[in-house]
Tab-separated table of N, CA, C and O in Angstrom:
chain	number	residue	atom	x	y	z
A	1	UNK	N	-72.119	-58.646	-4.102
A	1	UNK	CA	-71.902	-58.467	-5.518
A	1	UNK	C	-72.703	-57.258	-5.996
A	1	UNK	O	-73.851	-57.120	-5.575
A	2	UNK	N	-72.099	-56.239	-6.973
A	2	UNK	CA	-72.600	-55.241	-7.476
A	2	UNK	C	-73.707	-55.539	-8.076
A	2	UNK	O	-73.650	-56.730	-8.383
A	3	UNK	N	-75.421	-54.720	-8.648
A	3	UNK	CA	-75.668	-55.053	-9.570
A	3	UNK	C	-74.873	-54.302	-11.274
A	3	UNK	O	-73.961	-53.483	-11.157
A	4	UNK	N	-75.174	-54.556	-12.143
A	4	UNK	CA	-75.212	-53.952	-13.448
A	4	UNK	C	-75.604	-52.829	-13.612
A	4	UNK	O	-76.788	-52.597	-13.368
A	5	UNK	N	-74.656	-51.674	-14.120
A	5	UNK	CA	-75.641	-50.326	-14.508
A	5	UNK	C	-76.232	-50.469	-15.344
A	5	UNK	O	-75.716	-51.269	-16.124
A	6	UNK	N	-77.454	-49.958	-15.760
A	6	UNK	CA	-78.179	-49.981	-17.005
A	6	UNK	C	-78.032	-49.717	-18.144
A	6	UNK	O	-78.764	-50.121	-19.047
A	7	UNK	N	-77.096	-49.024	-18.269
A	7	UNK	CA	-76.313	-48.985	-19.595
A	7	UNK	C	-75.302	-50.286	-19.665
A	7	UNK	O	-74.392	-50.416	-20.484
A	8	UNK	N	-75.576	-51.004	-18.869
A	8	UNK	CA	-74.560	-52.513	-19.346
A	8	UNK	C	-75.427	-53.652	-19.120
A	8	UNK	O	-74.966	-54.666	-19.644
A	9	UNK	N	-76.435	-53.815	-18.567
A	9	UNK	CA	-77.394	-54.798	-19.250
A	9	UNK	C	-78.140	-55.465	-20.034
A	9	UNK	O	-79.215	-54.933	-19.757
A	10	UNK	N	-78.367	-56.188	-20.764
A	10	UNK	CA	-79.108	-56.577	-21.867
A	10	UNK	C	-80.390	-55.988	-22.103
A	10	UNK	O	-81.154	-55.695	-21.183
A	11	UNK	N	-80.651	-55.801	-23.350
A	11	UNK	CA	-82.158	-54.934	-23.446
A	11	UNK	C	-82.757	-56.169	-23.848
A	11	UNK	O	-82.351	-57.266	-24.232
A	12	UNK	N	-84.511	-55.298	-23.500
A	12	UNK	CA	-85.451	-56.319	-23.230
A	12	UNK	C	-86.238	-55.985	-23.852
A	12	UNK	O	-86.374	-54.770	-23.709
A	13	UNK	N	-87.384	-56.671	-25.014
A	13	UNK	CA	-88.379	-56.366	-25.929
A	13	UNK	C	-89.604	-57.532	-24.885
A	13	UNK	O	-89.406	-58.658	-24.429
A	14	UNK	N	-90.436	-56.922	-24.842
A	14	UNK	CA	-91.654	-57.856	-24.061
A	14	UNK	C	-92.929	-58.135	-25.397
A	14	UNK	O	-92.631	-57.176	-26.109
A	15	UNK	N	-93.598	-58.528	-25.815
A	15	UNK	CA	-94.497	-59.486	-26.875
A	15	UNK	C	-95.838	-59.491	-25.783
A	15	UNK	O	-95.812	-60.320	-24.873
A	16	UNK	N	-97.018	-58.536	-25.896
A	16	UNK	CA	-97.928	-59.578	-25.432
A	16	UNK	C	-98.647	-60.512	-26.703
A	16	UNK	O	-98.832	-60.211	-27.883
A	17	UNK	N	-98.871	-61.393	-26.171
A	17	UNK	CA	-99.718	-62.633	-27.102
A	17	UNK	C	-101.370	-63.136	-26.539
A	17	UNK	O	-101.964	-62.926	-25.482
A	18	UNK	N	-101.720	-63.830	-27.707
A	18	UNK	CA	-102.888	-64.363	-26.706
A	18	UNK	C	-102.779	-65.817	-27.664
A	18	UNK	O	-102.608	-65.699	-28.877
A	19	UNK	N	-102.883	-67.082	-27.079
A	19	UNK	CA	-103.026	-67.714	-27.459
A	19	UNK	C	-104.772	-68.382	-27.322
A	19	UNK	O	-105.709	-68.239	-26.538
A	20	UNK	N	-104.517	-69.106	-28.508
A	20	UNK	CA	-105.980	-69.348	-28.965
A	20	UNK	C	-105.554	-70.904	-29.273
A	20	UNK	O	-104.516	-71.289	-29.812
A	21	UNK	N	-106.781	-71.783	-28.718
A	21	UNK	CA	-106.209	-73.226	-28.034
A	21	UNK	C	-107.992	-73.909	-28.460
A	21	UNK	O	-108.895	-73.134	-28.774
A	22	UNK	N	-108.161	-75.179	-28.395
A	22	UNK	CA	-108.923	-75.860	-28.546
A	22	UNK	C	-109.442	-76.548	-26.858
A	22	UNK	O	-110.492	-77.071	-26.485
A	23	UNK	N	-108.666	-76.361	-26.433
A	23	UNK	CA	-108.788	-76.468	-24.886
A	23	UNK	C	-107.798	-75.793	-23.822
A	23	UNK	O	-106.719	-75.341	-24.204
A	24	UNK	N	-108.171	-75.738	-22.538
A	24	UNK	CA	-107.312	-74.931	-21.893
A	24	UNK	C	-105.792	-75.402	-21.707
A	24	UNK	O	-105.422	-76.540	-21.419
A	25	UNK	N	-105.157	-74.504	-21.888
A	25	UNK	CA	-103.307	-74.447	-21.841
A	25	UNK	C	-102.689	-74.507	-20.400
A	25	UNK	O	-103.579	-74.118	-19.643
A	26	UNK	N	-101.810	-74.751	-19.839
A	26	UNK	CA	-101.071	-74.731	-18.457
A	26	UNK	C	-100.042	-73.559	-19.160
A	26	UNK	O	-99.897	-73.419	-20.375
A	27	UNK	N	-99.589	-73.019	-18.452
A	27	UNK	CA	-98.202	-72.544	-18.524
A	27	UNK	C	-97.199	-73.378	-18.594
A	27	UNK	O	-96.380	-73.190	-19.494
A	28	UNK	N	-97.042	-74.325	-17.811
A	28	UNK	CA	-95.642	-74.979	-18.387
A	28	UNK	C	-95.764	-75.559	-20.051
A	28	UNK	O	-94.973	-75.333	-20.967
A	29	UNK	N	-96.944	-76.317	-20.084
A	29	UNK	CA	-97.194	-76.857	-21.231
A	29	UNK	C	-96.388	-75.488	-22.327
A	29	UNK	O	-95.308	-75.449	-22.915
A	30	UNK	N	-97.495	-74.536	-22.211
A	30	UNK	CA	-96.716	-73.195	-23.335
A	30	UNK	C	-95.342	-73.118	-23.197
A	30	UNK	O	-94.570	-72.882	-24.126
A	31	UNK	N	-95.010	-73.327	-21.968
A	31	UNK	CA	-93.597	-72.711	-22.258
A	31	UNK	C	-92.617	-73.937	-22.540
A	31	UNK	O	-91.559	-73.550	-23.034
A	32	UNK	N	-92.703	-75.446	-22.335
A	32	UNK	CA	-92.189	-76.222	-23.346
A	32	UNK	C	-92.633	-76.009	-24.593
A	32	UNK	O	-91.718	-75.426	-25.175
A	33	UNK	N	-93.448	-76.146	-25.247
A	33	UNK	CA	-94.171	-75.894	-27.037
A	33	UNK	C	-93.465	-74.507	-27.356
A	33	UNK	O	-92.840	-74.568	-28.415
A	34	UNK	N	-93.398	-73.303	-26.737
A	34	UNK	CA	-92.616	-72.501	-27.138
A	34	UNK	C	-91.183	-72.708	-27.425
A	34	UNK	O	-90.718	-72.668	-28.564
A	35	UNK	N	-90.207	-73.027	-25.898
A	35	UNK	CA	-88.874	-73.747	-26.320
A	35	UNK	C	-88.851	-74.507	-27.498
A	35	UNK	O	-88.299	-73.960	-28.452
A	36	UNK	N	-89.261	-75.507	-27.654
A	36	UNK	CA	-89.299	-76.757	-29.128
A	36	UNK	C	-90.097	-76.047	-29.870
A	36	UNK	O	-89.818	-76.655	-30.904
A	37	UNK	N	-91.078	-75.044	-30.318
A	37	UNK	CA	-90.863	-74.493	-31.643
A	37	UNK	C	-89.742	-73.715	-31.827
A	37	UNK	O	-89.288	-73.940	-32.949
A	38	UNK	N	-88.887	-72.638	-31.029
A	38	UNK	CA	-87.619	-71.984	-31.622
A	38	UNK	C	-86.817	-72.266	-32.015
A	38	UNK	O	-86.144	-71.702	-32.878
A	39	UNK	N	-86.628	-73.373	-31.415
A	39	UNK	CA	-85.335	-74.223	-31.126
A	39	UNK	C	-85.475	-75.195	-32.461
A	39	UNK	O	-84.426	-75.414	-33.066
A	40	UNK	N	-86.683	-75.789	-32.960
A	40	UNK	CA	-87.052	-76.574	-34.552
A	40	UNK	C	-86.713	-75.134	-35.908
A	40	UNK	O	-85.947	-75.181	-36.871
A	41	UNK	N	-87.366	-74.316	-35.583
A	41	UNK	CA	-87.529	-73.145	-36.506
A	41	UNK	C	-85.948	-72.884	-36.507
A	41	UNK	O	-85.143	-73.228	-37.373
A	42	UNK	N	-85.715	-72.206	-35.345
A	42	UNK	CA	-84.189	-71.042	-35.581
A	42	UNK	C	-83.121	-71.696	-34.975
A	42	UNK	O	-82.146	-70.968	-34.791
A	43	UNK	N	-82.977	-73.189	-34.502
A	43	UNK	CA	-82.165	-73.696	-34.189
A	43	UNK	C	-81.783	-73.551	-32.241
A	43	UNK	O	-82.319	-72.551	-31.762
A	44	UNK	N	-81.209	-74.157	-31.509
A	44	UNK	CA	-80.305	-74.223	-30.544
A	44	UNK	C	-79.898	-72.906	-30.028
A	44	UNK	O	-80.255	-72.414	-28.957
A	45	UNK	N	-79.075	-72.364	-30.948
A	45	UNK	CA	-77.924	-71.284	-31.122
A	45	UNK	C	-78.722	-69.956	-31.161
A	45	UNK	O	-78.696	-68.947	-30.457
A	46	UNK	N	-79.285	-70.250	-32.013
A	46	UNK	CA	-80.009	-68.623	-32.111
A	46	UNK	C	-81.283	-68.267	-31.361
A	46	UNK	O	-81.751	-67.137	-31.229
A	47	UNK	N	-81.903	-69.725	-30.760
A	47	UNK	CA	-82.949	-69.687	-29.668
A	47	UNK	C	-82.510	-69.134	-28.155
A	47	UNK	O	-83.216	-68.485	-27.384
A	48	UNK	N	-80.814	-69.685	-27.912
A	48	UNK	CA	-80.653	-69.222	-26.980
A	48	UNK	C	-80.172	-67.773	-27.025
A	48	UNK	O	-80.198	-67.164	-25.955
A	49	UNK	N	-79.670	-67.037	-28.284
A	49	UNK	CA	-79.539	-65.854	-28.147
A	49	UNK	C	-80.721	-64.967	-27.851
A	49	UNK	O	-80.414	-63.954	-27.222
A	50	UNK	N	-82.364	-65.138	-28.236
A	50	UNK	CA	-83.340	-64.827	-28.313
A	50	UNK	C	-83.540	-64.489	-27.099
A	50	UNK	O	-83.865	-63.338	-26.808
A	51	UNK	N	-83.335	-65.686	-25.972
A	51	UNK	CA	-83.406	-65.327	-24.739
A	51	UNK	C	-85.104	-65.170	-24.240
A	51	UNK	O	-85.500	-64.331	-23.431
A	52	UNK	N	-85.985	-66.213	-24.952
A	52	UNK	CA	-87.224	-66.050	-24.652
A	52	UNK	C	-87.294	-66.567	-23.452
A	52	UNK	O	-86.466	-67.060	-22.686
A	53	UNK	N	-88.395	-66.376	-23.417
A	53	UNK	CA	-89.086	-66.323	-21.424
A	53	UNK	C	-90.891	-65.695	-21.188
A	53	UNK	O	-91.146	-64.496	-21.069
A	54	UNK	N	-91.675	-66.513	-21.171
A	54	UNK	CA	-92.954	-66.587	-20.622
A	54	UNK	C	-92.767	-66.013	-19.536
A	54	UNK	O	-92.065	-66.572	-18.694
A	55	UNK	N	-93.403	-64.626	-19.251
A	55	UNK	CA	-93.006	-63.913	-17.729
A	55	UNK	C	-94.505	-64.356	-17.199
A	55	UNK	O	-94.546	-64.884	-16.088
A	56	UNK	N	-95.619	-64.192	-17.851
A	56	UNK	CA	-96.865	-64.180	-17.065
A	56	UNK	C	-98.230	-64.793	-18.332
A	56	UNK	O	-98.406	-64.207	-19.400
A	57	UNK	N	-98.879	-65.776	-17.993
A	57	UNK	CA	-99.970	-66.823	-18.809
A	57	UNK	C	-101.006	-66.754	-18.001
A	57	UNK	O	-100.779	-67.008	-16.818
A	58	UNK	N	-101.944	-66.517	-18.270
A	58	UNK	CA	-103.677	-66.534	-17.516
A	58	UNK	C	-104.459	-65.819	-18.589
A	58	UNK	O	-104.190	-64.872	-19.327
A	59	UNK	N	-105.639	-66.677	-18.410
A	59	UNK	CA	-106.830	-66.335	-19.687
A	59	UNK	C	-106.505	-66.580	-20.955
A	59	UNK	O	-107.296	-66.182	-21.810
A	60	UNK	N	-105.281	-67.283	-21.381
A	60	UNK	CA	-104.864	-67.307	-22.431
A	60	UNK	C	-104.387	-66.040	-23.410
A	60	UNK	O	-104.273	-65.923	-24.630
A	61	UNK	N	-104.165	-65.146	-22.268
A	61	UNK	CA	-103.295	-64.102	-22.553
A	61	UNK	C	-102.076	-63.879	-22.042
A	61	UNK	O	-102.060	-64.205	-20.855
A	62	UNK	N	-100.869	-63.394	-22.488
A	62	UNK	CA	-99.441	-63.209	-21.367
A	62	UNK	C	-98.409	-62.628	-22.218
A	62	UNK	O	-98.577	-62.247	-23.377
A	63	UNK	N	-97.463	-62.596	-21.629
A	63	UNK	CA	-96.260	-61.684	-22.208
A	63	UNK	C	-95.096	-62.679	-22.270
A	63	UNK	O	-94.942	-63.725	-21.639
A	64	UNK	N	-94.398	-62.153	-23.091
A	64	UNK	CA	-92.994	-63.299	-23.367
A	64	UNK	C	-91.877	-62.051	-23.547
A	64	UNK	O	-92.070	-60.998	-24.155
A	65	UNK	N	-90.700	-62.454	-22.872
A	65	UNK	CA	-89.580	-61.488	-23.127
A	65	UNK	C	-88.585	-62.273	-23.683
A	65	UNK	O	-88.415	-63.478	-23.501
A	66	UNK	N	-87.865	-61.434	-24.448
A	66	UNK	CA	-86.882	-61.653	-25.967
A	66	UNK	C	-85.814	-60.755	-25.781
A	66	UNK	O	-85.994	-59.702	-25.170
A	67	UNK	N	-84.727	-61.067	-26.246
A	67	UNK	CA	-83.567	-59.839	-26.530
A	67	UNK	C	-84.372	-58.870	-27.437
A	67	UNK	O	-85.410	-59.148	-28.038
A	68	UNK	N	-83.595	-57.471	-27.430
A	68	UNK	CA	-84.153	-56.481	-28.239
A	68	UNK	C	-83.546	-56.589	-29.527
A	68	UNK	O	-84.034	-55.716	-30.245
A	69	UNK	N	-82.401	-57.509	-30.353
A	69	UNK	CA	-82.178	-57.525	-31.355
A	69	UNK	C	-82.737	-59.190	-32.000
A	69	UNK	O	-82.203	-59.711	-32.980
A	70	UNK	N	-83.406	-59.563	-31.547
A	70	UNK	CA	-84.038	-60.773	-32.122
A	70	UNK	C	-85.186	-61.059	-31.676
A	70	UNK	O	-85.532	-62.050	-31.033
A	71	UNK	N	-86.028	-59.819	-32.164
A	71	UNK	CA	-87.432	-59.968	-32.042
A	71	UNK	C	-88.376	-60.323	-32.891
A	71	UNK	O	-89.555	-60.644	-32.740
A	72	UNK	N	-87.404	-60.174	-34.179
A	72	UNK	CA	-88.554	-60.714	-35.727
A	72	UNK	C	-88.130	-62.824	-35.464
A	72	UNK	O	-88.914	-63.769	-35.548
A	73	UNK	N	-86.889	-62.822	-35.206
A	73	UNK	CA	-87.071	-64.145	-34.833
A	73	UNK	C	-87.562	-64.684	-33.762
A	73	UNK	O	-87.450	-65.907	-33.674
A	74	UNK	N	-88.240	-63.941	-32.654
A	74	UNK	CA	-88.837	-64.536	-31.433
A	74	UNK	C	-90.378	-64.710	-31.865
A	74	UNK	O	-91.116	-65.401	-31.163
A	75	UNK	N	-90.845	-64.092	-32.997
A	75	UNK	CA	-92.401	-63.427	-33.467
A	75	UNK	C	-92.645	-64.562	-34.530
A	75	UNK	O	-93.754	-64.785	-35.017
A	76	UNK	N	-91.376	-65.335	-34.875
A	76	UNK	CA	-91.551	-66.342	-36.314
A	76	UNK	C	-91.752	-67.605	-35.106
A	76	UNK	O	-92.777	-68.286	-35.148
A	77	UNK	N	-90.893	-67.811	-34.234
A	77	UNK	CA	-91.308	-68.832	-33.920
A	77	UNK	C	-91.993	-69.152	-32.689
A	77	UNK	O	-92.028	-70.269	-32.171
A	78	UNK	N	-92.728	-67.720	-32.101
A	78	UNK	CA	-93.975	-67.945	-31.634
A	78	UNK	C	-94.704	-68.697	-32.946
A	78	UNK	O	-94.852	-69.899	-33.171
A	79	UNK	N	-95.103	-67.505	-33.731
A	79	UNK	CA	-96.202	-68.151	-34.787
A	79	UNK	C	-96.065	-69.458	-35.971
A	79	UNK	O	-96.643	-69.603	-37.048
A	80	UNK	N	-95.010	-70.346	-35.246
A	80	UNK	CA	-94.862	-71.476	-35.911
A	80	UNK	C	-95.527	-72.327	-34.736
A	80	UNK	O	-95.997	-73.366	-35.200
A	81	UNK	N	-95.668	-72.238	-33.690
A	81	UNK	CA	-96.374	-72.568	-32.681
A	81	UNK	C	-97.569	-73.078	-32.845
A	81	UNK	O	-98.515	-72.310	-32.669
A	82	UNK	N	-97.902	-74.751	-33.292
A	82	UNK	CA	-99.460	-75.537	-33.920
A	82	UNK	C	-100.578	-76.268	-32.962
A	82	UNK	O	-101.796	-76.448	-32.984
A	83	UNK	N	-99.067	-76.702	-31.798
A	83	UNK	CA	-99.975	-77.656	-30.946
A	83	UNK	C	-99.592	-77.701	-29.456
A	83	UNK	O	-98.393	-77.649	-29.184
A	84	UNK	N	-100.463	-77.789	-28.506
A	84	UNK	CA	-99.916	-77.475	-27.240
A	84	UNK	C	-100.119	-78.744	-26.323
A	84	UNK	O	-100.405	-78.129	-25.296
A	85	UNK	N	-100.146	-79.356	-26.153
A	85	UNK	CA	-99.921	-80.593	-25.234
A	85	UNK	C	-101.248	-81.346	-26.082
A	85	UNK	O	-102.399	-81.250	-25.657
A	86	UNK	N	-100.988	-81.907	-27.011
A	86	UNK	CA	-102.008	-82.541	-27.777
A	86	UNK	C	-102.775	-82.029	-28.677
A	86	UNK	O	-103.116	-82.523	-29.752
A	87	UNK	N	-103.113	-80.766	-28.105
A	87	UNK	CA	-104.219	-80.246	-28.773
A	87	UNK	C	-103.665	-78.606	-29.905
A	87	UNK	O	-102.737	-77.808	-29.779
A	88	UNK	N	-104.670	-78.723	-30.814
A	88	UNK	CA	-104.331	-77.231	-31.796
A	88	UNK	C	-104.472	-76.291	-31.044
A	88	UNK	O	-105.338	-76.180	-30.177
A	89	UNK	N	-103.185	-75.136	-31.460
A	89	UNK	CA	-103.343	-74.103	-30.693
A	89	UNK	C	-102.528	-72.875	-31.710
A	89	UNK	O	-101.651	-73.335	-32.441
A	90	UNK	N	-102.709	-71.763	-31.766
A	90	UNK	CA	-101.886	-70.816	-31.801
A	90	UNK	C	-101.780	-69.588	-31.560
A	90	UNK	O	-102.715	-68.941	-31.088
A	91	UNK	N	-100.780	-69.148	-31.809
A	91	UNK	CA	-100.399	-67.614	-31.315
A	91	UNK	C	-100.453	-66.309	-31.896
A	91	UNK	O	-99.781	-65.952	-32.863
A	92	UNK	N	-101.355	-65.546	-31.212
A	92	UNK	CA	-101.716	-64.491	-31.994
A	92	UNK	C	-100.675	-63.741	-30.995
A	92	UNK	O	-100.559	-63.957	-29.788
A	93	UNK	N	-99.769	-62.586	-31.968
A	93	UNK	CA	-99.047	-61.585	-31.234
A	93	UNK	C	-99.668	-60.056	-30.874
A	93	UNK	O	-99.768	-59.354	-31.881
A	94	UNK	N	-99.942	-59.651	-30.081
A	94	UNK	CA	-100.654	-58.312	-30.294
A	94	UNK	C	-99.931	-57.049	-30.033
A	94	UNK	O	-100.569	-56.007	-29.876
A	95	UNK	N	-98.807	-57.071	-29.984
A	95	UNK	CA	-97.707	-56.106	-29.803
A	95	UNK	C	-96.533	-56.412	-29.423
A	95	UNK	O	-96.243	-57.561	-29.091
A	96	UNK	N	-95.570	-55.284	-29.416
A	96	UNK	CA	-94.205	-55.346	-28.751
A	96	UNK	C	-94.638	-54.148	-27.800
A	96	UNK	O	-95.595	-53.376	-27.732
A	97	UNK	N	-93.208	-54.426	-26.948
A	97	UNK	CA	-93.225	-52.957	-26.093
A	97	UNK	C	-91.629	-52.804	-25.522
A	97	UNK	O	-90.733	-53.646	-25.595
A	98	UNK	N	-91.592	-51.748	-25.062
A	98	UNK	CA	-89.788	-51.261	-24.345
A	98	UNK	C	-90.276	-51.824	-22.467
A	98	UNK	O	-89.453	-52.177	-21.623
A	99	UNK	N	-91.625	-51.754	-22.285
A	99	UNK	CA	-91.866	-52.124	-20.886
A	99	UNK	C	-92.457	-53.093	-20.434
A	99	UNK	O	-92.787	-53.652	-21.480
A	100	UNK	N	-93.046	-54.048	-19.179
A	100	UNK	CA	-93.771	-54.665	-19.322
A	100	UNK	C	-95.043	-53.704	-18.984
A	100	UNK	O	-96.187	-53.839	-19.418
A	101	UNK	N	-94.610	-52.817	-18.201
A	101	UNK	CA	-96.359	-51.812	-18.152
A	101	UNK	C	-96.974	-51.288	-19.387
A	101	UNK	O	-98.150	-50.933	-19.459
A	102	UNK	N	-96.319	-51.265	-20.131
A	102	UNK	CA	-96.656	-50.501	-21.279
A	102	UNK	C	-97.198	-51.544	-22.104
A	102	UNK	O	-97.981	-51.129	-22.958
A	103	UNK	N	-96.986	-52.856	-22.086
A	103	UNK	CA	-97.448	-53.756	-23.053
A	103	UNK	C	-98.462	-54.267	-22.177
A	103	UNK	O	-99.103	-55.251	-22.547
A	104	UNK	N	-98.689	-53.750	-21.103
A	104	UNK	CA	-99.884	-54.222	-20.448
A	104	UNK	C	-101.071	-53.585	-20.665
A	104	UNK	O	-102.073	-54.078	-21.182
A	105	UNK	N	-100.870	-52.036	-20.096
A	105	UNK	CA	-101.588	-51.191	-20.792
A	105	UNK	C	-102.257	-50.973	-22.171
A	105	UNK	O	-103.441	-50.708	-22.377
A	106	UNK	N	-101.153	-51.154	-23.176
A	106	UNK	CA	-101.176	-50.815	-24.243
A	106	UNK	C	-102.118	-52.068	-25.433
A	106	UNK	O	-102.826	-51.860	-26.418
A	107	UNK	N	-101.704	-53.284	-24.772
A	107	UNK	CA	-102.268	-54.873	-25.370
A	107	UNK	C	-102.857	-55.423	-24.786
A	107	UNK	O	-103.776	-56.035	-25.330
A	108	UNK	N	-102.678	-55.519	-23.404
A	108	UNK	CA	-103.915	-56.739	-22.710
A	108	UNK	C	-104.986	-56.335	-21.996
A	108	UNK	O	-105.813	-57.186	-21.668
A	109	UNK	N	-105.148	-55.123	-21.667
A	109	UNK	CA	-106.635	-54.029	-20.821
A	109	UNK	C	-107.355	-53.792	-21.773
A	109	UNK	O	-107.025	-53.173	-22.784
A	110	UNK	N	-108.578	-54.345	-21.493
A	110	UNK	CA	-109.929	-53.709	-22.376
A	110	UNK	C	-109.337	-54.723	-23.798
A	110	UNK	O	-108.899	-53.916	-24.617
A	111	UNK	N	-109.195	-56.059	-24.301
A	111	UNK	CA	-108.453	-56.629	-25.109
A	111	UNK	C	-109.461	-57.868	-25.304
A	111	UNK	O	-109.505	-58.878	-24.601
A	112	UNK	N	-110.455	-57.482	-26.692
A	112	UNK	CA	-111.506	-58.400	-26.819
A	112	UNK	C	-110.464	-59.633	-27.308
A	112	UNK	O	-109.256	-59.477	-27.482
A	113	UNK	N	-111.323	-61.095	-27.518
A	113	UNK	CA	-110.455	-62.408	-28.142
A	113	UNK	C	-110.639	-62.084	-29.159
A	113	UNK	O	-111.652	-61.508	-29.555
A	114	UNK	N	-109.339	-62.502	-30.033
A	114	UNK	CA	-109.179	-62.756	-31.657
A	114	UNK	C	-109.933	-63.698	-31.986
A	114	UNK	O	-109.905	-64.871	-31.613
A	115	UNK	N	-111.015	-62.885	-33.104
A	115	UNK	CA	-111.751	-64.419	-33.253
A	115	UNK	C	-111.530	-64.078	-35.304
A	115	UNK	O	-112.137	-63.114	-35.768
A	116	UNK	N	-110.881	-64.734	-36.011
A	116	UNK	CA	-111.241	-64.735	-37.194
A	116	UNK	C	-112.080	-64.967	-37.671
A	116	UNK	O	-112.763	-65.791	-37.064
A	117	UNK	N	-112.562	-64.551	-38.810
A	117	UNK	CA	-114.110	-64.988	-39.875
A	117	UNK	C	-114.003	-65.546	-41.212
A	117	UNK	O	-113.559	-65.147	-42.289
A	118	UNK	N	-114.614	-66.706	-40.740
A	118	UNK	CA	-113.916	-67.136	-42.257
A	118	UNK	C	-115.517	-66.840	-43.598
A	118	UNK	O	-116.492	-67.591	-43.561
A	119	UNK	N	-115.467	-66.259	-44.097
A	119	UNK	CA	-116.437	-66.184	-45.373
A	119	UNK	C	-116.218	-67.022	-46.694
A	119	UNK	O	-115.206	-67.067	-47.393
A	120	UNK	N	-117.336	-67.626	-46.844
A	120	UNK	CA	-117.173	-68.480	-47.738
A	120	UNK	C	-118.013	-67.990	-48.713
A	120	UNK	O	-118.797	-67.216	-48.163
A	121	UNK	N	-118.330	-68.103	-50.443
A	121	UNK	CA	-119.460	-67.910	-50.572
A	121	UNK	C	-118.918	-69.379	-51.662
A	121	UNK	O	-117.860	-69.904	-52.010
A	122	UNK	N	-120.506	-69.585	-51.893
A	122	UNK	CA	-120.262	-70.927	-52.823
A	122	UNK	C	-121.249	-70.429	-54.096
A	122	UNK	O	-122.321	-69.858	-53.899
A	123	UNK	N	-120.795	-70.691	-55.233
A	123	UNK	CA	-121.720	-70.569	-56.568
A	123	UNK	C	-122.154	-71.814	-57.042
A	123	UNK	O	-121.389	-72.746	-57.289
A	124	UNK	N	-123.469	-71.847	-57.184
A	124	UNK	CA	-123.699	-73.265	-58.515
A	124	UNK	C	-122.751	-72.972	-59.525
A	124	UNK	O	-122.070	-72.026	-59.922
A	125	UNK	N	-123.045	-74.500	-59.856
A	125	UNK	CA	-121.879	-74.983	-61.449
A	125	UNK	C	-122.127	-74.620	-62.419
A	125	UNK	O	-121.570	-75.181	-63.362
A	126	UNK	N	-123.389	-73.143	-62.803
A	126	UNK	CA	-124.035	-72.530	-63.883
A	126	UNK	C	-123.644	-71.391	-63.753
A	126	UNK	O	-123.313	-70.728	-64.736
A	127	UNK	N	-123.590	-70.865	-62.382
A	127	UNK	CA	-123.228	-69.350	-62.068
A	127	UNK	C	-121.494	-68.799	-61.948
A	127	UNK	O	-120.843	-69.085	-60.943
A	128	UNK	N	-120.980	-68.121	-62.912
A	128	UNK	CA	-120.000	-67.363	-62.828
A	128	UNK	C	-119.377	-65.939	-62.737
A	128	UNK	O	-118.156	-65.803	-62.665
């Protein structure tokens, strides 16, 4: 069987992510919790057009590939993404890319953890 010329294959948008978890994640675990958030969010139909796919998970960093025309919906329902086999978890996206080298390079080398800050300040009930 022939393969496909490249001008007749499906294009490919790659996502690296890092997920941020309360305890450590498996890969399969992510990649069921991923399926059942798209599929809750954007439905059946339009999950399978998305065409997502966990290519590579370690350190709680990895890449996910998507069709190239449904990438704002592959990015919504990563980040609807709450809980991963019990436990809180979610998904920080840190780029797109046209390659997987390039989103390697470009997002996961030299790639400190997302850590948010939350600032609070509090006033007495005199001070405004």
């Amino acid at each position: 069987m022939k393969r496909l010329l490249p001008s007749l294959r499906a294009k490919k948008r790659y996502l690296a992510f890092e997920l941020i978890s309360e305890a450590p994640v498996s890969r399969n675990d992510l990649i069921k919790e991923v399926m059942f958030s798209a599929s809750s969010l954007i439905g059946d139909v339009t999950a399978s057009e998305c065409d997502i796919k966990v290519l590579g998970f370690e350190d709680s960093k990895g890449i996910a590939q998507c069709s190239h025309v449904r990438v704002k919906e592959t990015r919504a329902s990563l980040a609807t993404l709450t809980w991963v086999n019990g436990k809180r978890a979610t998904v920080h996206i840190l780029g797109t890319s046209g390659t997987i080298k390039r989103a390697t390079e470009k997002f996961l080398r030299n790639h400190t953890t997302f850590e948010p800050e939350l600032k609070v300040n509090f006033k007495k009930a005199g001070e405004l």
